[in-house]
């Protein structure tokens, strides 16, 4: 009989395009992945991989195994996920959670504190990732659930086998130096900052997409002079008076006296915060308990979705 672990490994190779990528994805060494592939080839009587440049691709036999095995792996994951519900008793197990930076500070940290008190047998680990990467990790099986966000109506690519729950909305303000002419003002039209030098997350990030979109609505382009992934770095640049920045309220650290938040309108910069997991993990009491606690915390710290 074909070893299920070998199917999982082959699926990871297909998803990542390399032995090394599959090893990183699964937490194995490249040698261990190669050995599993060789054992699978001996079992099925043919090559399942072929070299293509520096990477590998599946042969027709390999593609057949992954395609036909996908449903089997999904059913096994759903079966395993539901064991705790059937057996009853305290919630236990491990949940691999990925989340964007401000959600780690504003939502995940208090959630983990609460779960540590109420669910001592439940182990939740968290890794910080951008929303696009987080979705890929959950979709591919490297993580069990993720917290992601999207600004306004900008879409996020959720595969069909993921379930999505809206937790609430978060609002961002434009941070300006304390001596800025707009510091202390009420809601200000976004175009008031059209000629300002900006700091923003790197190109391709969700935050960069929103800032650009916000000005596109007015036929303008923001003058992005500086790039910084960490919001604390952006605050530091604003504090020195060299730029302004769009920073969300969720998880925002206490601002120094040299930085003032200015509410923005037309459009109001809001983002939807969501939790996502594979549909096959839905029966898991562990996923359900994490979801329940995140909803509670989000109810205290976010606006209603």
PDB file of C-alpha atoms in Angstrom:
ATOM      1  CA  UNK A   1       0.000   0.000   0.000  1.00  0.00           C
ATOM      2  CA  UNK A   2       1.210   3.535  -0.773  1.00  0.00           C
ATOM      3  CA  UNK A   3       2.467   5.368   2.317  1.00  0.00           C
ATOM      4  CA  UNK A   4       0.304   8.423   3.004  1.00  0.00           C
ATOM      5  CA  UNK A   5       3.370  10.386   4.165  1.00  0.00           C
ATOM      6  CA  UNK A   6       4.930   9.822   0.759  1.00  0.00           C
ATOM      7  CA  UNK A   7       1.888  11.375  -0.915  1.00  0.00           C
ATOM      8  CA  UNK A   8       2.145  14.362   1.409  1.00  0.00           C
ATOM      9  CA  UNK A   9       5.810  14.757   0.498  1.00  0.00           C
ATOM     10  CA  UNK A  10       5.172  14.497  -3.226  1.00  0.00           C
ATOM     11  CA  UNK A  11       2.377  17.068  -2.958  1.00  0.00           C
ATOM     12  CA  UNK A  12       4.785  19.428  -1.194  1.00  0.00           C
ATOM     13  CA  UNK A  13       7.358  18.979  -3.955  1.00  0.00           C
ATOM     14  CA  UNK A  14       4.755  19.870  -6.554  1.00  0.00           C
ATOM     15  CA  UNK A  15       3.620  22.920  -4.589  1.00  0.00           C
ATOM     16  CA  UNK A  16       7.114  24.294  -3.956  1.00  0.00           C
ATOM     17  CA  UNK A  17       8.815  23.155  -7.172  1.00  0.00           C
ATOM     18  CA  UNK A  18      11.868  21.710  -5.478  1.00  0.00           C
ATOM     19  CA  UNK A  19      13.153  19.112  -3.024  1.00  0.00           C
ATOM     20  CA  UNK A  20      14.555  21.860  -0.814  1.00  0.00           C
ATOM     21  CA  UNK A  21      11.291  23.776  -0.848  1.00  0.00           C
ATOM     22  CA  UNK A  22       9.346  20.678   0.154  1.00  0.00           C
ATOM     23  CA  UNK A  23      11.852  19.978   2.939  1.00  0.00           C
ATOM     24  CA  UNK A  24      11.428  23.499   4.329  1.00  0.00           C
ATOM     25  CA  UNK A  25       7.659  23.252   4.002  1.00  0.00           C
ATOM     26  CA  UNK A  26       7.470  19.929   5.867  1.00  0.00           C
ATOM     27  CA  UNK A  27      10.255  20.490   8.395  1.00  0.00           C
ATOM     28  CA  UNK A  28      12.413  17.684   6.944  1.00  0.00           C
ATOM     29  CA  UNK A  29      15.934  17.661   5.551  1.00  0.00           C
ATOM     30  CA  UNK A  30      16.311  17.572   1.739  1.00  0.00           C
ATOM     31  CA  UNK A  31      17.886  14.133   2.134  1.00  0.00           C
ATOM     32  CA  UNK A  32      14.820  12.831   3.970  1.00  0.00           C
ATOM     33  CA  UNK A  33      12.528  14.146   1.223  1.00  0.00           C
ATOM     34  CA  UNK A  34      14.686  12.511  -1.459  1.00  0.00           C
ATOM     35  CA  UNK A  35      14.580   9.197   0.389  1.00  0.00           C
ATOM     36  CA  UNK A  36      10.783   9.324   0.661  1.00  0.00           C
ATOM     37  CA  UNK A  37      10.491  10.046  -3.059  1.00  0.00           C
ATOM     38  CA  UNK A  38      12.754   7.098  -3.878  1.00  0.00           C
ATOM     39  CA  UNK A  39      10.694   4.770  -1.675  1.00  0.00           C
ATOM     40  CA  UNK A  40       7.523   5.958  -3.389  1.00  0.00           C
ATOM     41  CA  UNK A  41       9.059   5.348  -6.829  1.00  0.00           C
ATOM     42  CA  UNK A  42      10.009   1.826  -5.836  1.00  0.00           C
ATOM     43  CA  UNK A  43       6.480   1.230  -4.600  1.00  0.00           C
ATOM     44  CA  UNK A  44       4.728   2.487  -7.757  1.00  0.00           C
ATOM     45  CA  UNK A  45       7.353   1.155 -10.174  1.00  0.00           C
ATOM     46  CA  UNK A  46       8.293   4.368 -11.980  1.00  0.00           C
ATOM     47  CA  UNK A  47       9.755   7.859 -11.709  1.00  0.00           C
ATOM     48  CA  UNK A  48       7.523  10.480 -10.111  1.00  0.00           C
ATOM     49  CA  UNK A  49       9.937  13.433 -10.557  1.00  0.00           C
ATOM     50  CA  UNK A  50      12.151  14.742 -13.317  1.00  0.00           C
ATOM     51  CA  UNK A  51      14.808  17.452 -13.279  1.00  0.00           C
ATOM     52  CA  UNK A  52      14.006  20.776 -14.955  1.00  0.00           C
ATOM     53  CA  UNK A  53      16.857  23.248 -14.688  1.00  0.00           C
ATOM     54  CA  UNK A  54      17.600  23.730 -11.007  1.00  0.00           C
ATOM     55  CA  UNK A  55      14.188  22.508  -9.952  1.00  0.00           C
ATOM     56  CA  UNK A  56      12.018  19.460 -10.426  1.00  0.00           C
ATOM     57  CA  UNK A  57       8.595  18.761 -11.827  1.00  0.00           C
ATOM     58  CA  UNK A  58       6.270  15.827 -11.520  1.00  0.00           C
ATOM     59  CA  UNK A  59       6.082  13.201 -14.211  1.00  0.00           C
ATOM     60  CA  UNK A  60       2.714  12.073 -15.520  1.00  0.00           C
ATOM     61  CA  UNK A  61       2.793   9.280 -12.926  1.00  0.00           C
ATOM     62  CA  UNK A  62       3.622  11.778 -10.175  1.00  0.00           C
ATOM     63  CA  UNK A  63       0.807  14.111 -11.205  1.00  0.00           C
ATOM     64  CA  UNK A  64      -1.629  11.211 -11.196  1.00  0.00           C
ATOM     65  CA  UNK A  65      -0.617  10.259  -7.654  1.00  0.00           C
ATOM     66  CA  UNK A  66      -0.977  13.803  -6.338  1.00  0.00           C
ATOM     67  CA  UNK A  67      -4.263  14.482  -8.131  1.00  0.00           C
ATOM     68  CA  UNK A  68      -5.899  11.208  -7.108  1.00  0.00           C
ATOM     69  CA  UNK A  69      -4.411  11.334  -3.617  1.00  0.00           C
ATOM     70  CA  UNK A  70      -5.635  14.867  -2.831  1.00  0.00           C
ATOM     71  CA  UNK A  71      -9.132  13.737  -1.853  1.00  0.00           C
ATOM     72  CA  UNK A  72      -7.709  10.951   0.295  1.00  0.00           C
ATOM     73  CA  UNK A  73      -5.461  13.382   2.170  1.00  0.00           C
ATOM     74  CA  UNK A  74      -8.338  15.811   2.658  1.00  0.00           C
ATOM     75  CA  UNK A  75     -10.560  13.076   4.070  1.00  0.00           C
ATOM     76  CA  UNK A  76      -7.806  11.919   6.418  1.00  0.00           C
ATOM     77  CA  UNK A  77      -7.260  15.462   7.691  1.00  0.00           C
ATOM     78  CA  UNK A  78     -10.987  15.925   8.268  1.00  0.00           C
ATOM     79  CA  UNK A  79     -11.116  12.556  10.043  1.00  0.00           C
ATOM     80  CA  UNK A  80      -8.233  13.479  12.325  1.00  0.00           C
ATOM     81  CA  UNK A  81      -9.604  16.976  12.957  1.00  0.00           C
ATOM     82  CA  UNK A  82     -12.893  15.572  14.251  1.00  0.00           C
ATOM     83  CA  UNK A  83     -11.415  13.035  16.661  1.00  0.00           C
ATOM     84  CA  UNK A  84     -11.372  15.410  19.611  1.00  0.00           C
ATOM     85  CA  UNK A  85     -15.012  16.333  19.082  1.00  0.00           C
ATOM     86  CA  UNK A  86     -16.094  12.698  19.078  1.00  0.00           C
ATOM     87  CA  UNK A  87     -13.882  11.682  22.001  1.00  0.00           C
ATOM     88  CA  UNK A  88     -14.923  14.653  24.124  1.00  0.00           C
ATOM     89  CA  UNK A  89     -12.869  15.860  27.062  1.00  0.00           C
ATOM     90  CA  UNK A  90     -10.609  18.930  27.314  1.00  0.00           C
ATOM     91  CA  UNK A  91      -9.552  20.682  24.128  1.00  0.00           C
ATOM     92  CA  UNK A  92      -6.026  19.586  23.226  1.00  0.00           C
ATOM     93  CA  UNK A  93      -3.618  19.434  20.318  1.00  0.00           C
ATOM     94  CA  UNK A  94      -1.520  21.916  18.391  1.00  0.00           C
ATOM     95  CA  UNK A  95      -2.584  24.796  16.137  1.00  0.00           C
ATOM     96  CA  UNK A  96      -0.110  26.512  13.821  1.00  0.00           C
ATOM     97  CA  UNK A  97      -1.344  30.079  13.400  1.00  0.00           C
ATOM     98  CA  UNK A  98       0.089  32.728  11.078  1.00  0.00           C
ATOM     99  CA  UNK A  99      -0.845  36.395  11.304  1.00  0.00           C
ATOM    100  CA  UNK A 100       0.141  39.866  10.125  1.00  0.00           C
ATOM    101  CA  UNK A 101       2.204  41.998  12.510  1.00  0.00           C
ATOM    102  CA  UNK A 102      -0.438  44.242  14.070  1.00  0.00           C
ATOM    103  CA  UNK A 103      -2.775  41.286  14.554  1.00  0.00           C
ATOM    104  CA  UNK A 104      -0.029  39.456  16.446  1.00  0.00           C
ATOM    105  CA  UNK A 105       0.186  42.376  18.886  1.00  0.00           C
ATOM    106  CA  UNK A 106      -3.448  43.417  18.990  1.00  0.00           C
ATOM    107  CA  UNK A 107      -5.357  40.115  18.690  1.00  0.00           C
ATOM    108  CA  UNK A 108      -3.156  37.045  18.950  1.00  0.00           C
ATOM    109  CA  UNK A 109      -1.204  38.020  22.069  1.00  0.00           C
ATOM    110  CA  UNK A 110      -4.295  38.487  24.286  1.00  0.00           C
ATOM    111  CA  UNK A 111      -5.876  35.399  22.727  1.00  0.00           C
ATOM    112  CA  UNK A 112      -2.875  33.245  23.629  1.00  0.00           C
ATOM    113  CA  UNK A 113      -2.910  34.627  27.169  1.00  0.00           C
ATOM    114  CA  UNK A 114      -6.570  33.686  27.603  1.00  0.00           C
ATOM    115  CA  UNK A 115      -6.123  30.225  26.072  1.00  0.00           C
ATOM    116  CA  UNK A 116      -3.144  29.507  28.309  1.00  0.00           C
ATOM    117  CA  UNK A 117      -5.428  30.056  31.308  1.00  0.00           C
ATOM    118  CA  UNK A 118      -8.467  28.144  30.035  1.00  0.00           C
ATOM    119  CA  UNK A 119      -7.036  25.453  27.729  1.00  0.00           C
ATOM    120  CA  UNK A 120      -3.737  24.191  29.211  1.00  0.00           C
ATOM    121  CA  UNK A 121      -3.629  21.198  26.848  1.00  0.00           C
ATOM    122  CA  UNK A 122      -3.959  23.351  23.719  1.00  0.00           C
ATOM    123  CA  UNK A 123      -0.676  24.466  22.157  1.00  0.00           C
ATOM    124  CA  UNK A 124      -0.886  27.413  19.747  1.00  0.00           C
ATOM    125  CA  UNK A 125       2.227  28.609  17.937  1.00  0.00           C
ATOM    126  CA  UNK A 126       2.278  31.824  15.918  1.00  0.00           C
ATOM    127  CA  UNK A 127       4.473  33.026  13.057  1.00  0.00           C
ATOM    128  CA  UNK A 128       4.231  36.469  11.486  1.00  0.00           C
ATOM    129  CA  UNK A 129       3.530  36.629   7.740  1.00  0.00           C
ATOM    130  CA  UNK A 130       2.072  39.018   5.190  1.00  0.00           C
ATOM    131  CA  UNK A 131      -1.559  38.139   4.269  1.00  0.00           C
ATOM    132  CA  UNK A 132      -0.713  36.739   0.818  1.00  0.00           C
ATOM    133  CA  UNK A 133       1.986  34.471   2.266  1.00  0.00           C
ATOM    134  CA  UNK A 134      -0.297  33.478   5.139  1.00  0.00           C
ATOM    135  CA  UNK A 135      -3.031  32.322   2.771  1.00  0.00           C
ATOM    136  CA  UNK A 136      -0.526  30.264   0.790  1.00  0.00           C
ATOM    137  CA  UNK A 137       0.757  28.618   3.975  1.00  0.00           C
ATOM    138  CA  UNK A 138      -2.733  27.614   5.107  1.00  0.00           C
ATOM    139  CA  UNK A 139      -3.789  26.504   1.633  1.00  0.00           C
ATOM    140  CA  UNK A 140      -0.670  24.357   1.308  1.00  0.00           C
ATOM    141  CA  UNK A 141      -0.911  22.794   4.755  1.00  0.00           C
ATOM    142  CA  UNK A 142       2.121  24.477   6.362  1.00  0.00           C
ATOM    143  CA  UNK A 143      -0.176  26.316   8.785  1.00  0.00           C
ATOM    144  CA  UNK A 144      -3.562  25.441  10.215  1.00  0.00           C
ATOM    145  CA  UNK A 145      -5.134  28.902  10.319  1.00  0.00           C
ATOM    146  CA  UNK A 146      -4.292  32.516   9.564  1.00  0.00           C
ATOM    147  CA  UNK A 147      -5.307  36.049  10.395  1.00  0.00           C
ATOM    148  CA  UNK A 148      -5.286  38.206   7.271  1.00  0.00           C
ATOM    149  CA  UNK A 149      -6.556  41.605   6.210  1.00  0.00           C
ATOM    150  CA  UNK A 150      -7.496  43.522   3.097  1.00  0.00           C
ATOM    151  CA  UNK A 151      -7.953  47.252   2.666  1.00  0.00           C
ATOM    152  CA  UNK A 152     -11.271  48.525   1.346  1.00  0.00           C
ATOM    153  CA  UNK A 153     -12.505  46.430  -1.532  1.00  0.00           C
ATOM    154  CA  UNK A 154      -9.077  45.225  -2.658  1.00  0.00           C
ATOM    155  CA  UNK A 155      -9.506  41.441  -3.022  1.00  0.00           C
ATOM    156  CA  UNK A 156      -7.542  38.660  -1.365  1.00  0.00           C
ATOM    157  CA  UNK A 157      -7.108  35.359  -3.250  1.00  0.00           C
ATOM    158  CA  UNK A 158      -8.759  32.732  -1.051  1.00  0.00           C
ATOM    159  CA  UNK A 159      -8.677  29.248  -2.628  1.00  0.00           C
ATOM    160  CA  UNK A 160     -11.974  27.380  -2.663  1.00  0.00           C
ATOM    161  CA  UNK A 161     -10.876  24.858  -0.031  1.00  0.00           C
ATOM    162  CA  UNK A 162     -10.438  27.587   2.616  1.00  0.00           C
ATOM    163  CA  UNK A 163     -13.168  28.886   4.892  1.00  0.00           C
ATOM    164  CA  UNK A 164     -13.143  32.565   5.878  1.00  0.00           C
ATOM    165  CA  UNK A 165     -14.617  34.341   8.905  1.00  0.00           C
ATOM    166  CA  UNK A 166     -14.802  38.144   9.219  1.00  0.00           C
ATOM    167  CA  UNK A 167     -13.621  39.291  12.657  1.00  0.00           C
ATOM    168  CA  UNK A 168     -14.171  43.042  12.261  1.00  0.00           C
ATOM    169  CA  UNK A 169     -12.736  46.175  10.704  1.00  0.00           C
ATOM    170  CA  UNK A 170      -9.733  48.293  11.619  1.00  0.00           C
ATOM    171  CA  UNK A 171      -9.147  51.952  10.753  1.00  0.00           C
ATOM    172  CA  UNK A 172      -5.868  53.677   9.920  1.00  0.00           C
ATOM    173  CA  UNK A 173      -4.814  57.269  10.494  1.00  0.00           C
ATOM    174  CA  UNK A 174      -2.217  59.380   8.740  1.00  0.00           C
ATOM    175  CA  UNK A 175       0.590  59.989  11.212  1.00  0.00           C
ATOM    176  CA  UNK A 176       2.195  63.415  10.945  1.00  0.00           C
ATOM    177  CA  UNK A 177       4.903  65.263  12.882  1.00  0.00           C
ATOM    178  CA  UNK A 178       3.526  67.252  15.822  1.00  0.00           C
ATOM    179  CA  UNK A 179       4.395  70.560  14.111  1.00  0.00           C
ATOM    180  CA  UNK A 180       2.600  69.640  10.880  1.00  0.00           C
ATOM    181  CA  UNK A 181      -0.116  72.127   9.802  1.00  0.00           C
ATOM    182  CA  UNK A 182      -2.764  69.356   9.924  1.00  0.00           C
ATOM    183  CA  UNK A 183      -1.776  67.982  13.341  1.00  0.00           C
ATOM    184  CA  UNK A 184      -4.744  68.035  15.692  1.00  0.00           C
ATOM    185  CA  UNK A 185      -7.278  68.603  12.927  1.00  0.00           C
ATOM    186  CA  UNK A 186     -10.471  66.585  12.570  1.00  0.00           C
ATOM    187  CA  UNK A 187     -11.114  64.224   9.624  1.00  0.00           C
ATOM    188  CA  UNK A 188      -9.124  65.454   6.611  1.00  0.00           C
ATOM    189  CA  UNK A 189      -9.632  64.612   2.950  1.00  0.00           C
ATOM    190  CA  UNK A 190      -6.950  62.224   1.710  1.00  0.00           C
ATOM    191  CA  UNK A 191      -5.952  64.664  -1.029  1.00  0.00           C
ATOM    192  CA  UNK A 192      -4.663  67.038   1.667  1.00  0.00           C
ATOM    193  CA  UNK A 193      -1.635  64.735   1.858  1.00  0.00           C
ATOM    194  CA  UNK A 194      -1.155  64.277  -1.885  1.00  0.00           C
ATOM    195  CA  UNK A 195       2.044  66.361  -2.000  1.00  0.00           C
ATOM    196  CA  UNK A 196       3.564  64.965   1.190  1.00  0.00           C
ATOM    197  CA  UNK A 197       6.557  62.600   1.219  1.00  0.00           C
ATOM    198  CA  UNK A 198       5.352  59.209   2.450  1.00  0.00           C
ATOM    199  CA  UNK A 199       6.754  56.129   4.147  1.00  0.00           C
ATOM    200  CA  UNK A 200       5.034  52.853   3.254  1.00  0.00           C
ATOM    201  CA  UNK A 201       5.505  49.092   3.329  1.00  0.00           C
ATOM    202  CA  UNK A 202       7.412  47.513   0.395  1.00  0.00           C
ATOM    203  CA  UNK A 203       5.855  47.318  -3.084  1.00  0.00           C
ATOM    204  CA  UNK A 204       3.455  44.410  -3.494  1.00  0.00           C
ATOM    205  CA  UNK A 205       2.341  44.465   0.133  1.00  0.00           C
ATOM    206  CA  UNK A 206      -1.320  44.876   1.020  1.00  0.00           C
ATOM    207  CA  UNK A 207      -0.615  48.238   2.697  1.00  0.00           C
ATOM    208  CA  UNK A 208       1.214  49.550  -0.368  1.00  0.00           C
ATOM    209  CA  UNK A 209      -1.704  48.511  -2.556  1.00  0.00           C
ATOM    210  CA  UNK A 210      -4.167  50.401  -0.394  1.00  0.00           C
ATOM    211  CA  UNK A 211      -2.157  53.631  -0.164  1.00  0.00           C
ATOM    212  CA  UNK A 212      -1.799  53.659  -3.942  1.00  0.00           C
ATOM    213  CA  UNK A 213      -5.490  52.844  -4.388  1.00  0.00           C
ATOM    214  CA  UNK A 214      -6.503  55.599  -1.967  1.00  0.00           C
ATOM    215  CA  UNK A 215      -4.900  58.228  -4.182  1.00  0.00           C
ATOM    216  CA  UNK A 216      -5.871  56.534  -7.455  1.00  0.00           C
ATOM    217  CA  UNK A 217      -9.473  57.328  -6.527  1.00  0.00           C
ATOM    218  CA  UNK A 218      -8.547  61.006  -6.827  1.00  0.00           C
ATOM    219  CA  UNK A 219      -6.348  60.658  -9.916  1.00  0.00           C
ATOM    220  CA  UNK A 220      -3.162  61.204  -7.892  1.00  0.00           C
ATOM    221  CA  UNK A 221      -0.119  59.164  -6.940  1.00  0.00           C
ATOM    222  CA  UNK A 222       1.469  59.262  -3.459  1.00  0.00           C
ATOM    223  CA  UNK A 223       5.087  60.408  -3.278  1.00  0.00           C
ATOM    224  CA  UNK A 224       6.519  57.359  -1.496  1.00  0.00           C
ATOM    225  CA  UNK A 225      10.068  58.263  -0.506  1.00  0.00           C
ATOM    226  CA  UNK A 226      10.754  55.600   2.101  1.00  0.00           C
ATOM    227  CA  UNK A 227       9.981  51.896   2.520  1.00  0.00           C
ATOM    228  CA  UNK A 228       9.721  50.118   5.876  1.00  0.00           C
ATOM    229  CA  UNK A 229       7.883  46.910   6.704  1.00  0.00           C
ATOM    230  CA  UNK A 230       7.659  47.593  10.452  1.00  0.00           C
ATOM    231  CA  UNK A 231       5.165  50.233  11.538  1.00  0.00           C
ATOM    232  CA  UNK A 232       7.487  51.160  14.408  1.00  0.00           C
ATOM    233  CA  UNK A 233      10.109  52.111  11.813  1.00  0.00           C
ATOM    234  CA  UNK A 234       7.532  54.208   9.984  1.00  0.00           C
ATOM    235  CA  UNK A 235       6.643  55.985  13.229  1.00  0.00           C
ATOM    236  CA  UNK A 236      10.327  56.692  13.776  1.00  0.00           C
ATOM    237  CA  UNK A 237      10.641  58.375  10.386  1.00  0.00           C
ATOM    238  CA  UNK A 238       7.500  60.439  10.953  1.00  0.00           C
ATOM    239  CA  UNK A 239       8.821  61.427  14.380  1.00  0.00           C
ATOM    240  CA  UNK A 240      11.883  62.968  12.750  1.00  0.00           C
ATOM    241  CA  UNK A 241       9.683  65.055  10.465  1.00  0.00           C
ATOM    242  CA  UNK A 242      10.852  63.563   7.182  1.00  0.00           C
ATOM    243  CA  UNK A 243       7.523  62.099   6.016  1.00  0.00           C
ATOM    244  CA  UNK A 244       3.970  61.065   6.873  1.00  0.00           C
ATOM    245  CA  UNK A 245       2.661  57.516   7.111  1.00  0.00           C
ATOM    246  CA  UNK A 246      -0.609  55.563   7.076  1.00  0.00           C
ATOM    247  CA  UNK A 247      -0.680  53.368  10.184  1.00  0.00           C
ATOM    248  CA  UNK A 248      -3.620  51.252  11.440  1.00  0.00           C
ATOM    249  CA  UNK A 249      -4.939  51.550  14.981  1.00  0.00           C
ATOM    250  CA  UNK A 250      -4.937  47.814  15.734  1.00  0.00           C
ATOM    251  CA  UNK A 251      -1.811  46.894  17.665  1.00  0.00           C
ATOM    252  CA  UNK A 252      -0.416  50.405  17.294  1.00  0.00           C
ATOM    253  CA  UNK A 253       2.139  51.222  19.942  1.00  0.00           C
ATOM    254  CA  UNK A 254       1.779  54.343  22.043  1.00  0.00           C
ATOM    255  CA  UNK A 255       2.842  57.232  19.847  1.00  0.00           C
ATOM    256  CA  UNK A 256       5.596  59.607  20.942  1.00  0.00           C
ATOM    257  CA  UNK A 257       4.646  63.215  21.618  1.00  0.00           C
ATOM    258  CA  UNK A 258       6.347  64.157  18.352  1.00  0.00           C
ATOM    259  CA  UNK A 259       3.788  62.187  16.280  1.00  0.00           C
ATOM    260  CA  UNK A 260       0.079  62.987  15.896  1.00  0.00           C
ATOM    261  CA  UNK A 261      -2.609  60.793  14.257  1.00  0.00           C
ATOM    262  CA  UNK A 262      -4.941  62.541  11.806  1.00  0.00           C
ATOM    263  CA  UNK A 263      -8.245  60.808  10.840  1.00  0.00           C
ATOM    264  CA  UNK A 264      -8.776  60.584   7.083  1.00  0.00           C
ATOM    265  CA  UNK A 265     -11.894  60.669   4.953  1.00  0.00           C
ATOM    266  CA  UNK A 266     -12.746  60.197   1.260  1.00  0.00           C
ATOM    267  CA  UNK A 267     -11.943  57.391   1.471  1.00  0.00           C
ATOM    268  CA  UNK A 268     -11.773  56.355   5.117  1.00  0.00           C
ATOM    269  CA  UNK A 269      -8.850  53.884   5.250  1.00  0.00           C
ATOM    270  CA  UNK A 270     -10.412  50.760   6.747  1.00  0.00           C
ATOM    271  CA  UNK A 271      -9.365  47.161   6.464  1.00  0.00           C
ATOM    272  CA  UNK A 272     -11.277  43.953   7.066  1.00  0.00           C
ATOM    273  CA  UNK A 273      -9.636  41.492   9.446  1.00  0.00           C
ATOM    274  CA  UNK A 274     -10.403  37.828   8.762  1.00  0.00           C
ATOM    275  CA  UNK A 275      -9.518  34.363   9.985  1.00  0.00           C
ATOM    276  CA  UNK A 276      -9.110  31.539   7.486  1.00  0.00           C
ATOM    277  CA  UNK A 277      -8.549  27.796   7.734  1.00  0.00           C
ATOM    278  CA  UNK A 278      -8.829  24.726   5.515  1.00  0.00           C
ATOM    279  CA  UNK A 279     -12.320  23.319   5.269  1.00  0.00           C
ATOM    280  CA  UNK A 280     -10.952  19.929   6.316  1.00  0.00           C
ATOM    281  CA  UNK A 281      -9.888  21.486   9.649  1.00  0.00           C
ATOM    282  CA  UNK A 282     -13.384  22.782  10.427  1.00  0.00           C
ATOM    283  CA  UNK A 283     -14.316  19.802  12.679  1.00  0.00           C
ATOM    284  CA  UNK A 284     -11.277  20.406  14.909  1.00  0.00           C
ATOM    285  CA  UNK A 285     -12.174  21.459  18.476  1.00  0.00           C
ATOM    286  CA  UNK A 286      -8.749  23.131  18.676  1.00  0.00           C
ATOM    287  CA  UNK A 287      -9.447  25.333  15.647  1.00  0.00           C
ATOM    288  CA  UNK A 288     -12.921  26.036  16.998  1.00  0.00           C
ATOM    289  CA  UNK A 289     -11.587  27.127  20.380  1.00  0.00           C
ATOM    290  CA  UNK A 290      -8.963  29.435  18.842  1.00  0.00           C
ATOM    291  CA  UNK A 291     -11.626  30.908  16.571  1.00  0.00           C
ATOM    292  CA  UNK A 292     -13.986  31.445  19.505  1.00  0.00           C
ATOM    293  CA  UNK A 293     -11.353  33.295  21.552  1.00  0.00           C
ATOM    294  CA  UNK A 294     -10.208  35.408  18.616  1.00  0.00           C
ATOM    295  CA  UNK A 295     -13.808  36.455  18.018  1.00  0.00           C
ATOM    296  CA  UNK A 296     -14.094  37.512  21.641  1.00  0.00           C
ATOM    297  CA  UNK A 297     -10.906  39.575  21.560  1.00  0.00           C
ATOM    298  CA  UNK A 298     -11.780  41.063  18.163  1.00  0.00           C
ATOM    299  CA  UNK A 299     -15.133  42.142  19.568  1.00  0.00           C
ATOM    300  CA  UNK A 300     -13.268  44.251  22.123  1.00  0.00           C
ATOM    301  CA  UNK A 301     -10.610  45.696  19.804  1.00  0.00           C
ATOM    302  CA  UNK A 302     -12.168  45.986  16.334  1.00  0.00           C
ATOM    303  CA  UNK A 303     -15.224  47.627  14.882  1.00  0.00           C
ATOM    304  CA  UNK A 304     -17.988  45.298  13.740  1.00  0.00           C
ATOM    305  CA  UNK A 305     -17.385  43.755  10.309  1.00  0.00           C
TER     306      UNK A 305
END
